[in-house]
mmCIF file of C-alpha atoms in Angstrom:
data_model
loop_
_atom_site.group_PDB
_atom_site.id
_atom_site.type_symbol
_atom_site.label_atom_id
_atom_site.label_comp_id
_atom_site.label_asym_id
_atom_site.label_seq_id
_atom_site.Cartn_x
_atom_site.Cartn_y
_atom_site.Cartn_z
ATOM 1 C CA MET A 1046 133.603 78.943 90.898
ATOM 2 C CA PHE A 1047 134.015 82.373 92.822
ATOM 3 C CA GLY A 1048 133.756 84.171 89.810
ATOM 4 C CA MET A 1049 130.127 83.527 89.420
ATOM 5 C CA ILE A 1050 129.529 85.705 92.527
ATOM 6 C CA LYS A 1051 129.157 88.705 91.507
ATOM 7 C CA GLN A 1052 126.984 90.983 94.504
ATOM 8 C CA VAL A 1053 130.001 90.467 97.193
ATOM 9 C CA LYS A 1054 133.744 89.652 97.499
ATOM 10 C CA LEU A 1055 133.874 86.350 98.800
ATOM 11 C CA ALA A 1056 136.814 84.381 100.116
ATOM 12 C CA MET A 1057 137.603 81.358 102.474
ATOM 13 C CA VAL A 1058 140.659 80.980 104.725
ATOM 14 C CA SER A 1059 142.392 77.521 104.612
ATOM 15 C CA ALA A 1060 145.848 76.548 105.765
ATOM 16 C CA ASP A 1061 148.483 74.097 104.532
ATOM 17 C CA ILE A 1062 149.381 72.410 107.753
ATOM 18 C CA GLU A 1063 152.953 71.627 106.437
ATOM 19 C CA THR A 1064 153.970 75.309 105.547
ATOM 20 C CA GLY A 1065 151.469 77.078 107.803
ATOM 21 C CA GLN A 1066 150.752 79.618 105.216
ATOM 22 C CA PRO A 1067 147.250 80.826 104.656
ATOM 23 C CA ILE A 1068 145.430 79.397 101.392
ATOM 24 C CA ILE A 1069 142.542 81.766 100.120
ATOM 25 C CA PHE A 1070 140.015 80.346 98.236
ATOM 26 C CA GLY A 1071 138.389 83.156 95.997
ATOM 27 C CA ALA A 1072 141.309 85.037 95.064
ATOM 28 C CA ASN A 1073 141.325 83.396 92.116
ATOM 29 C CA PRO A 1074 137.961 83.682 90.169
ATOM 30 C CA ASP A 1075 138.140 80.444 89.054
ATOM 31 C CA SER A 1076 138.817 78.534 92.694
ATOM 32 C CA SER A 1077 135.893 76.145 93.369
ATOM 33 C CA ILE A 1078 133.387 77.121 96.215
ATOM 34 C CA LEU A 1079 133.181 73.675 96.970
ATOM 35 C CA GLU A 1080 136.924 72.942 97.507
ATOM 36 C CA GLY A 1081 136.858 76.277 99.353
ATOM 37 C CA VAL A 1082 134.098 75.122 102.003
ATOM 38 C CA LEU A 1083 135.492 71.545 102.102
ATOM 39 C CA SER A 1084 139.129 73.058 103.093
ATOM 40 C CA SER A 1085 138.017 75.698 105.198
ATOM 41 C CA ILE A 1086 136.076 73.593 107.758
ATOM 42 C CA ALA A 1087 138.656 70.873 107.923
ATOM 43 C CA LEU A 1088 139.184 70.796 111.297
ATOM 44 C CA PRO A 1089 140.244 66.942 112.536
ATOM 45 C CA PRO A 1090 138.743 64.815 114.564
ATOM 46 C CA TRP A 1091 135.499 66.571 113.158
ATOM 47 C CA PHE A 1092 136.316 67.016 109.278
ATOM 48 C CA PRO A 1093 138.886 65.378 107.685
ATOM 49 C CA PRO A 1094 141.920 67.558 106.247
ATOM 50 C CA PHE A 1095 141.317 68.251 102.312
ATOM 51 C CA SER A 1096 143.949 67.286 99.958
ATOM 52 C CA ARG A 1097 144.635 69.610 97.005
ATOM 53 C CA GLU A 1098 147.405 70.024 94.471
ATOM 54 C CA GLY A 1099 149.418 68.063 96.805
ATOM 55 C CA ARG A 1100 149.050 70.171 99.864
ATOM 56 C CA ILE A 1101 147.217 68.946 102.865
ATOM 57 C CA LEU A 1102 144.580 71.787 103.764
ATOM 58 C CA VAL A 1103 142.519 72.600 107.018
ATOM 59 C CA ASP A 1104 140.528 75.341 108.304
ATOM 60 C CA GLY A 1105 142.223 78.839 108.839
ATOM 61 C CA GLY A 1106 141.533 79.237 111.996
ATOM 62 C CA ALA A 1107 143.696 76.142 113.000
ATOM 63 C CA LEU A 1108 146.683 78.493 112.514
ATOM 64 C CA SER A 1109 145.188 81.882 112.698
ATOM 65 C CA ASN A 1110 141.691 82.747 114.398
ATOM 66 C CA VAL A 1111 141.910 86.119 112.930
ATOM 67 C CA PRO A 1112 142.603 86.168 108.997
ATOM 68 C CA ILE A 1113 144.084 89.978 108.947
ATOM 69 C CA GLU A 1114 146.972 88.757 106.611
ATOM 70 C CA PRO A 1115 144.631 87.432 104.105
ATOM 71 C CA ALA A 1116 142.064 90.288 104.069
ATOM 72 C CA LEU A 1117 144.920 92.761 103.688
ATOM 73 C CA ASN A 1118 146.187 90.309 100.808
ATOM 74 C CA LEU A 1119 142.494 90.864 99.299
ATOM 75 C CA GLY A 1120 142.588 94.569 99.749
ATOM 76 C CA ALA A 1121 141.011 95.370 102.975
ATOM 77 C CA ILE A 1122 141.107 98.841 104.426
ATOM 78 C CA GLU A 1123 138.749 98.084 107.098
ATOM 79 C CA ILE A 1124 138.635 95.012 109.458
ATOM 80 C CA TYR A 1125 136.615 94.676 112.448
ATOM 81 C CA ALA A 1126 137.807 91.476 114.746
ATOM 82 C CA PHE A 1127 135.694 89.949 117.541
ATOM 83 C CA ASP A 1128 137.552 87.838 120.287
ATOM 84 C CA LEU A 1129 135.007 85.071 120.984
ATOM 85 C CA ASN A 1130 137.344 83.136 122.468
ATOM 86 C CA GLU A 1131 136.969 83.490 125.926
ATOM 87 C CA CYS A 1132 139.191 81.017 128.484
ATOM 88 C CA ALA A 1133 137.208 79.337 131.105
ATOM 89 C CA ILE A 1134 140.066 78.332 133.474
ATOM 90 C CA ASN A 1135 140.039 80.028 136.635
ATOM 91 C CA HIS A 1136 143.526 81.427 138.201
ATOM 92 C CA GLY A 1137 142.683 79.616 141.325
ATOM 93 C CA GLU A 1138 142.730 75.967 140.355
ATOM 94 C CA ASN A 1139 144.915 72.942 140.233
ATOM 95 C CA LEU A 1140 146.236 72.782 136.754
ATOM 96 C CA SER A 1141 146.076 69.325 135.445
ATOM 97 C CA ILE A 1142 147.639 68.429 132.316
ATOM 98 C CA SER A 1143 144.514 68.800 130.393
ATOM 99 C CA HIS A 1144 143.811 72.161 131.942
ATOM 100 C CA TYR A 1145 147.193 73.345 131.140
ATOM 101 C CA LEU A 1146 147.216 72.364 127.581
ATOM 102 C CA LYS A 1147 143.769 74.534 127.453
ATOM 103 C CA LYS A 1148 145.520 77.545 128.803
ATOM 104 C CA TYR A 1149 148.847 77.194 126.711
ATOM 105 C CA ILE A 1150 146.311 76.783 123.742
ATOM 106 C CA THR A 1151 144.436 79.975 124.618
ATOM 107 C CA ALA A 1152 147.638 82.056 125.236
ATOM 108 C CA VAL A 1153 148.963 81.076 122.015
ATOM 109 C CA SER A 1154 145.848 81.995 120.008
ATOM 110 C CA ARG A 1155 145.450 85.443 122.054
ATOM 111 C CA ARG A 1156 149.552 86.031 121.451
ATOM 112 C CA MET A 1157 148.759 85.028 117.333
ATOM 113 C CA VAL A 1158 145.849 87.802 117.506
ATOM 114 C CA ALA A 1159 148.073 90.562 119.037
ATOM 115 C CA LEU A 1160 150.788 90.019 116.468
ATOM 116 C CA GLU A 1161 148.296 89.802 113.616
ATOM 117 C CA VAL A 1162 146.722 92.882 114.663
ATOM 118 C CA ALA A 1163 149.715 94.590 115.230
ATOM 119 C CA CYS A 1164 150.935 93.994 111.637
ATOM 120 C CA ALA A 1165 147.626 95.344 110.266
ATOM 121 C CA GLU A 1166 148.313 98.396 112.475
ATOM 122 C CA LEU A 1167 151.536 99.075 110.532
#
């Protein structure tokens, strides 16, 4: 249980893929650390989704690469975020569907990060 950890505030973020809402393991001290780990690493096809209380949970990064909202909900007053997602597509190359999708996913991800940072600044 998360309540057993006294030295640091530990939380793991998952996402409900039906509602798009973040699920924070650790906000409740009675939450299971094992369930937090299993849901926060669930990233198909490598790790299957985690089912809990009728919800289907995946890694929180699947819907939000920078969990600013959950951090604020847990009381964070300072947040340091690093963009480690570098797009490796050259602008001059011919875009196949796989390259286009990669570019699209990168653009959506960067936009989500920008929106979350803007919300946190407010």
